[in-house]
Amino acid sequence: MPRKMPLMIHIIPGKCDYCGCCVGVCPEDAIELMESRISIIDERCTNCRKCVWACPWEVIQFHKEGVGEIPNTQSNFLNEAGSSK
């Protein structure tokens, strides 16, 4: 089923510490968190922003114009290669 609205949630690459706070508050189970990877499941996300508010590191952002071509997955490789933490 195609999305009715554009995805507006974005994960900033290289910033996530994989704490899982966002996963726990997502009512649609739209955040996939694995050992060293986090991503938004586009088809499930309703842009409710609960993950944005729950993230203690401000890794997840809301973009009212939509995220378009911004990547929605971050891996541990990005943390190691480009993190400024």
Coordinates of N, CA and C in Angstrom, one line a residue:
M1 N 0.8 -1.2 0.0 CA 0.0 0.0 0.0 C 0.9 1.2 0.0
P2 N 0.7 2.2 -1.0 CA 1.6 3.4 -1.0 C 1.3 4.3 0.1
R3 N 2.3 5.1 0.5 CA 2.1 6.1 1.5 C 1.2 7.2 1.1
K4 N 0.3 7.7 2.0 CA -0.6 8.8 1.7 C 0.1 10.1 1.9
M5 N 1.1 10.2 2.7 CA 1.9 11.4 3.0 C 3.3 11.1 2.9
P6 N 4.1 12.1 2.7 CA 5.6 11.9 2.6 C 6.2 11.6 3.9
L7 N 7.2 10.8 4.0 CA 8.0 10.6 5.2 C 8.6 11.9 5.6
M8 N 8.5 12.2 6.9 CA 9.1 13.5 7.4 C 10.1 13.3 8.5
I9 N 10.4 12.0 8.8 CA 11.3 11.7 9.9 C 12.6 11.2 9.3
H10 N 13.7 11.8 9.9 CA 15.0 11.5 9.4 C 16.0 11.2 10.6
I11 N 16.8 10.2 10.4 CA 17.9 9.8 11.3 C 19.2 10.4 10.9
I12 N 19.8 11.2 11.7 CA 21.1 11.8 11.4 C 22.2 10.8 11.4
P13 N 22.8 10.5 10.2 CA 23.9 9.5 10.2 C 25.1 9.8 11.1
G14 N 25.6 8.8 11.8 CA 26.8 8.9 12.6 C 26.6 9.5 14.0
K15 N 25.3 9.6 14.4 CA 25.1 10.2 15.7 C 24.4 9.3 16.7
C16 N 23.7 8.3 16.2 CA 22.9 7.4 17.1 C 23.8 6.5 17.9
D17 N 23.4 6.3 19.2 CA 24.2 5.4 20.1 C 23.4 4.1 20.3
Y18 N 22.3 3.9 19.6 CA 21.5 2.7 19.6 C 20.9 2.4 21.0
C19 N 20.4 3.4 21.7 CA 19.9 3.2 23.1 C 18.5 2.6 23.0
G20 N 17.7 2.8 21.9 CA 16.4 2.2 21.8 C 15.3 3.0 22.3
C21 N 15.5 4.3 22.8 CA 14.4 5.1 23.4 C 13.3 5.3 22.3
C22 N 13.7 5.5 21.1 CA 12.8 5.8 20.0 C 11.9 4.6 19.7
V23 N 12.5 3.4 19.7 CA 11.8 2.2 19.4 C 10.7 2.0 20.4
G24 N 10.9 2.2 21.7 CA 10.0 2.0 22.8 C 8.7 2.9 22.7
V25 N 8.9 4.1 22.1 CA 7.7 5.0 22.0 C 6.9 4.9 20.7
C26 N 7.5 4.3 19.7 CA 6.8 4.3 18.4 C 5.6 3.4 18.4
P27 N 4.4 4.0 18.2 CA 3.1 3.3 18.3 C 2.9 2.4 17.1
E28 N 3.6 2.6 16.0 CA 3.4 1.9 14.8 C 4.5 0.8 14.5
D29 N 5.4 0.7 15.5 CA 6.6 -0.2 15.4 C 7.3 0.0 14.0
A30 N 7.6 1.3 13.8 CA 8.2 1.7 12.5 C 9.7 2.0 12.6
I31 N 10.3 1.7 13.7 CA 11.7 1.9 13.8 C 12.4 0.5 14.0
E32 N 13.3 0.2 13.1 CA 14.0 -1.1 13.2 C 15.4 -0.8 13.8
L33 N 15.7 -1.4 14.9 CA 17.0 -1.2 15.6 C 17.7 -2.6 15.7
M34 N 18.8 -2.7 15.1 CA 19.6 -3.9 15.2 C 20.9 -3.5 15.9
E35 N 21.8 -4.4 16.1 CA 23.0 -4.2 16.9 C 23.8 -2.9 16.5
S36 N 23.9 -2.7 15.2 CA 24.7 -1.5 14.8 C 24.0 -0.8 13.6
R37 N 22.7 -0.8 13.6 CA 21.9 -0.2 12.5 C 20.5 0.2 13.0
I38 N 20.1 1.4 12.5 CA 18.8 1.8 12.9 C 18.1 2.4 11.6
S39 N 16.8 2.1 11.4 CA 16.2 2.7 10.2 C 14.7 2.9 10.5
I40 N 14.1 3.8 9.7 CA 12.7 4.0 9.7 C 12.0 3.1 8.7
I41 N 10.9 2.4 9.0 CA 10.2 1.6 8.1 C 9.1 2.5 7.5
D42 N 9.4 3.0 6.3 CA 8.5 4.0 5.6 C 7.1 3.7 5.6
E43 N 6.7 2.5 5.3 CA 5.3 2.1 5.2 C 4.6 2.1 6.5
R44 N 5.3 2.0 7.6 CA 4.6 2.1 8.9 C 4.6 3.4 9.6
C45 N 5.5 4.3 9.3 CA 5.7 5.6 9.9 C 4.5 6.5 9.6
T46 N 3.9 7.1 10.7 CA 2.8 8.0 10.5 C 3.2 9.4 10.8
N47 N 4.5 9.7 11.0 CA 5.1 11.0 11.3 C 4.5 11.6 12.6
C48 N 4.3 10.7 13.6 CA 3.7 11.2 14.8 C 4.7 12.0 15.7
R49 N 6.0 11.9 15.4 CA 7.1 12.6 16.1 C 7.4 12.1 17.5
K50 N 6.8 11.0 18.0 CA 7.1 10.5 19.3 C 8.6 10.1 19.4
C51 N 9.2 9.6 18.3 CA 10.6 9.2 18.3 C 11.5 10.5 18.4
V52 N 11.0 11.5 17.8 CA 11.8 12.8 17.8 C 11.9 13.3 19.2
W53 N 10.8 13.3 19.9 CA 10.7 13.8 21.3 C 11.4 12.9 22.3
A54 N 11.5 11.6 22.0 CA 12.1 10.6 22.9 C 13.6 10.5 22.8
C55 N 14.1 10.9 21.7 CA 15.6 10.7 21.5 C 16.4 11.7 22.3
P56 N 17.2 11.1 23.3 CA 18.0 12.0 24.1 C 19.2 12.6 23.4
W57 N 19.5 12.1 22.2 CA 20.7 12.6 21.5 C 20.3 13.5 20.3
E58 N 19.0 13.8 20.1 CA 18.5 14.6 19.0 C 19.0 14.0 17.6
V59 N 19.0 12.7 17.5 CA 19.4 12.0 16.3 C 18.3 12.0 15.3
I60 N 17.1 12.0 15.8 CA 15.9 11.9 14.9 C 15.3 13.3 14.7
Q61 N 15.1 13.7 13.5 CA 14.6 15.0 13.2 C 13.3 14.9 12.4
F62 N 12.5 15.9 12.5 CA 11.2 16.0 11.8 C 11.4 17.1 10.7
H63 N 11.1 16.8 9.5 CA 11.2 17.8 8.4 C 9.8 18.0 7.8
K64 N 9.2 19.1 8.0 CA 7.8 19.3 7.5 C 7.6 19.3 6.0
E65 N 8.7 19.5 5.3 CA 8.6 19.4 3.8 C 8.8 17.9 3.3
G66 N 9.2 17.0 4.2 CA 9.5 15.7 3.9 C 11.0 15.4 3.7
V67 N 11.4 14.2 3.8 CA 12.8 13.9 3.7 C 13.3 13.6 2.3
G68 N 12.4 13.3 1.4 CA 12.7 13.1 0.0 C 13.8 12.0 -0.2
E69 N 14.9 12.4 -0.6 CA 16.0 11.5 -0.9 C 17.1 11.4 0.2
I70 N 16.8 11.9 1.4 CA 17.7 11.8 2.5 C 17.7 10.3 2.9
P71 N 18.8 9.7 3.1 CA 18.9 8.3 3.5 C 18.2 8.1 4.9
N72 N 17.5 7.0 5.1 CA 16.9 6.8 6.4 C 17.5 5.7 7.2
T73 N 18.7 5.3 6.8 CA 19.3 4.2 7.5 C 20.7 4.6 7.9
Q74 N 21.2 4.2 9.1 CA 22.5 4.5 9.6 C 23.1 3.3 10.1
S75 N 24.4 3.0 9.7 CA 25.0 1.8 10.2 C 26.2 2.2 11.1
N76 N 26.8 1.2 11.8 CA 27.9 1.5 12.6 C 29.1 2.0 11.8
F77 N 29.2 1.6 10.6 CA 30.3 2.0 9.7 C 30.3 3.5 9.7
L78 N 29.2 4.2 9.5 CA 29.1 5.6 9.5 C 29.5 6.2 10.8
N79 N 29.2 5.6 11.9 CA 29.6 6.1 13.2 C 31.1 6.1 13.3
E80 N 31.8 5.0 12.9 CA 33.2 4.9 13.0 C 33.9 5.9 12.0
A81 N 33.4 6.0 10.8 CA 34.1 6.8 9.8 C 33.8 8.3 9.9
G82 N 32.6 8.7 10.3 CA 32.4 10.1 10.2 C 31.8 10.8 11.5
S83 N 31.9 10.1 12.6 CA 31.3 10.6 13.8 C 32.1 11.7 14.4
S84 N 31.5 12.7 15.0 CA 32.2 13.7 15.7 C 31.9 13.6 17.2
K85 N 31.4 12.5 17.6 CA 31.1 12.3 19.1 C 32.3 12.3 19.9

